[in-house]
XYZ file of C-alpha atoms in Angstrom:
251
model
C 3.518 -15.763 9.350
C 2.121 -12.509 10.730
C -1.203 -12.546 12.560
C -3.913 -10.250 11.126
C -4.974 -7.499 13.528
C -7.357 -4.561 13.225
C -5.621 -1.219 12.674
C -7.396 1.766 14.232
C -7.247 5.373 13.064
C -9.294 8.542 13.553
C -11.158 8.429 10.230
C -10.589 4.831 9.197
C -10.425 1.338 10.636
C -8.708 -1.485 8.756
C -10.351 -4.792 9.608
C -8.836 -8.119 8.520
C -10.898 -9.063 5.465
C -13.436 -11.801 6.216
C -16.420 -13.507 4.606
C -18.868 -11.359 6.568
C -17.608 -8.269 4.676
C -18.973 -9.561 1.353
C -22.290 -7.676 1.248
C -20.770 -4.390 2.405
C -17.876 -4.782 -0.023
C -20.314 -5.401 -2.874
C -22.245 -2.276 -1.908
C -19.083 -0.162 -1.922
C -18.025 -1.631 -5.258
C -21.399 -0.814 -6.805
C -20.862 2.945 -6.535
C -19.790 4.855 -9.669
C -17.690 2.168 -11.335
C -16.183 4.590 -13.835
C -13.695 5.473 -11.067
C -12.343 1.892 -10.970
C -10.203 1.915 -14.098
C -6.944 0.450 -12.802
C -7.684 -1.861 -9.842
C -9.936 -4.945 -9.767
C -13.103 -4.127 -7.803
C -15.808 -6.770 -7.231
C -19.174 -6.111 -8.875
C -22.054 -7.833 -7.119
C -22.361 -10.107 -4.092
C -21.047 -13.288 -5.704
C -18.056 -11.413 -7.123
C -17.373 -9.971 -3.660
C -17.465 -13.448 -2.123
C -15.038 -14.735 -4.758
C -12.808 -11.673 -4.247
C -12.643 -12.407 -0.513
C -12.073 -16.143 -1.039
C -9.080 -15.501 -3.306
C -7.677 -12.923 -0.893
C -7.985 -15.297 2.064
C -6.353 -18.111 0.077
C -3.373 -15.848 -0.586
C -3.293 -14.961 3.104
C -3.321 -18.622 4.139
C -0.357 -19.210 1.824
C 1.572 -16.400 3.520
C 1.535 -14.181 0.434
C -0.718 -11.335 1.538
C -2.781 -9.764 4.310
C -6.028 -8.168 3.060
C -8.177 -5.597 4.847
C -11.650 -4.143 4.607
C -11.421 -0.355 4.753
C -14.091 0.981 7.131
C -15.040 4.640 7.602
C -15.282 5.410 11.317
C -17.806 8.173 10.592
C -20.575 5.677 9.830
C -18.908 2.242 10.189
C -19.479 1.524 6.500
C -17.064 -0.492 4.384
C -15.705 1.883 1.745
C -13.111 -0.291 0.020
C -10.214 -2.645 0.490
C -6.430 -2.677 0.648
C -3.757 -5.198 1.527
C -0.178 -6.085 2.212
C 1.050 -8.340 -0.585
C 4.304 -9.778 -1.904
C 5.235 -10.608 1.695
C 8.930 -11.391 1.409
C 10.680 -13.547 4.000
C 14.408 -13.263 3.419
C 15.716 -16.778 3.746
C 19.036 -17.850 5.179
C 20.771 -17.403 8.530
C 19.503 -14.522 10.619
C 23.144 -13.711 11.405
C 26.282 -14.276 9.351
C 28.419 -16.281 9.644
C 25.948 -18.903 10.925
C 25.991 -19.453 14.676
C 24.788 -22.711 16.255
C 21.390 -22.205 17.840
C 20.471 -19.170 15.699
C 17.595 -20.254 13.411
C 17.175 -19.755 9.713
C 14.312 -17.612 8.450
C 11.012 -19.480 8.336
C 7.932 -17.955 6.623
C 5.601 -19.984 8.845
C 7.109 -18.554 12.020
C 8.534 -15.185 11.015
C 7.205 -11.754 10.136
C 8.121 -10.447 6.675
C 11.335 -8.582 5.958
C 9.738 -6.643 3.096
C 6.249 -6.185 1.693
C 4.172 -4.244 -0.784
C 1.052 -2.176 -0.122
C -1.436 -2.391 -2.950
C -4.729 -3.656 -4.399
C -6.187 -0.503 -2.885
C -9.563 0.844 -3.935
C -12.062 3.216 -2.360
C -15.675 3.920 -3.178
C -16.220 7.370 -4.716
C -17.828 8.656 -1.504
C -14.578 7.972 0.379
C -12.190 9.377 -2.211
C -10.644 12.717 -1.312
C -11.695 12.432 2.347
C -8.273 11.657 3.821
C -9.215 8.038 4.508
C -6.616 6.715 2.067
C -3.821 8.810 3.590
C -4.589 7.683 7.132
C -4.977 4.069 6.012
C -1.500 4.210 4.482
C -0.142 5.661 7.738
C -1.673 2.793 9.725
C -0.243 0.165 7.379
C 3.199 1.723 7.174
C 3.376 2.102 10.951
C 2.367 -1.540 11.405
C 4.903 -2.750 8.845
C 7.872 -0.734 10.095
C 7.147 -0.632 13.822
C 5.377 -3.942 14.521
C 6.959 -6.183 11.896
C 10.257 -4.318 11.557
C 10.362 -4.575 7.763
C 13.331 -3.241 5.835
C 11.315 -2.038 2.862
C 7.791 -1.261 1.688
C 7.059 -1.152 -2.035
C 4.188 0.553 -3.837
C 3.299 0.558 -7.511
C 0.766 2.047 -9.907
C -0.202 1.807 -13.543
C 1.922 4.520 -15.151
C -1.276 6.031 -16.605
C -2.895 6.329 -13.175
C -1.958 9.902 -12.299
C -4.198 10.008 -9.216
C -2.559 6.995 -7.572
C 0.938 8.133 -8.482
C 0.381 11.572 -7.001
C -1.038 10.000 -3.831
C 2.009 7.733 -3.486
C 4.438 10.583 -4.090
C 2.665 12.756 -1.519
C 3.397 10.059 1.056
C 7.108 10.713 0.555
C 7.874 7.446 -1.242
C 10.927 7.417 -3.497
C 10.426 6.804 -7.205
C 12.329 3.822 -8.580
C 11.337 4.553 -12.158
C 9.084 3.049 -14.792
C 9.133 -0.578 -15.887
C 8.014 -0.434 -19.488
C 5.486 -2.893 -20.953
C 5.365 -4.540 -17.543
C 1.965 -6.253 -17.615
C -1.500 -6.118 -19.119
C -3.942 -3.635 -17.606
C -7.598 -4.213 -16.789
C -8.481 -2.649 -20.137
C -6.391 -5.241 -21.992
C -3.710 -2.727 -22.944
C -0.074 -3.579 -22.203
C 0.800 -1.149 -19.427
C 3.932 0.291 -17.916
C 4.238 0.376 -14.125
C 5.595 3.088 -11.832
C 7.492 1.680 -8.841
C 8.126 3.354 -5.485
C 9.653 2.361 -2.167
C 10.129 3.437 1.439
C 13.072 2.041 3.428
C 13.241 1.546 7.180
C 15.733 4.390 7.643
C 13.390 6.696 5.721
C 10.327 5.791 7.752
C 10.682 8.421 10.544
C 10.794 11.255 7.988
C 7.975 9.718 5.947
C 5.872 9.316 9.099
C 6.374 13.004 9.899
C 5.339 13.948 6.356
C 2.128 11.922 6.506
C 1.212 13.112 10.003
C 1.746 16.727 8.956
C -0.348 16.167 5.861
C -3.189 14.709 7.924
C -2.926 17.643 10.329
C -2.990 20.084 7.409
C -6.186 18.499 6.136
C -7.925 19.056 9.475
C -6.381 22.408 10.448
C -5.988 25.344 8.035
C -3.114 26.709 10.140
C -1.009 23.546 9.899
C 2.195 23.855 7.803
C 2.415 22.401 4.297
C 4.692 19.340 4.593
C 5.802 19.407 0.948
C 9.117 21.247 1.634
C 9.934 18.680 4.348
C 9.344 15.928 1.812
C 11.849 17.379 -0.643
C 14.465 18.280 1.962
C 14.410 15.083 3.995
C 14.102 12.537 1.199
C 15.323 14.400 -1.900
C 12.290 12.802 -3.504
C 12.886 12.196 -7.190
C 9.416 11.166 -8.332
C 8.027 13.246 -11.175
C 5.043 12.897 -13.428
C 6.855 14.860 -16.125
C 10.238 13.199 -16.438
C 10.686 9.645 -15.180
C 13.779 7.426 -15.122
C 13.113 4.064 -16.743
C 14.024 0.832 -14.987
C 16.844 -0.808 -16.879
C 17.770 2.469 -18.580
C 21.001 4.438 -18.438
C 18.845 7.369 -17.318
C 18.737 5.922 -13.819
C 21.116 7.740 -11.456
C 24.298 5.942 -10.532
C 24.258 4.158 -7.187
């Protein structure tokens, strides 16, 4: 399974989540909790310790890779994010099978696909560009270090902020799965699904890097037209295809 490493950026550092992050994570989670409507965020030190213990158990099982999100401005933990749904495509690595060529093994291999999620930021870090750069670091690691074929992202269909953030990355909308699960508020929720494929990564990387540059330089170009031209991005908060519906475009 992949080895956790620290991912370094200009405004953010993603440290492999560990027990020593508990107090700082609890402090970040204690900020205005009205902003945490859609993602589980630990409340208090014991909850933070339990949050980390569950995350590390999933990591040990090869299912996820959690991070503490650290602002480089003051070295404070401002949230958490993770790779999850690590998918190791089983079977021969070449076809037809060739003697001496091994089969996929989750304990030895890096994932072929993964999801980025369970992301939350303290209010003080929201809108600062930390989330965008953190996504760039994770996507670069997944596509360029692991060589994944696909990264998935999802959001509660009601969570307009997260959906806009995902779409601004250049991810492609895969539609809405209706009545998909139960939300934190107990309401049965629909889920918006997105993906980025390996062949799309170079264009997506350019979009994100331009967006980061635009945030730090008023003269930088707006990358939105590049997004539409390169990826023909179909995500929309107004009219969404529904997974399993005839409204989805033909393949």
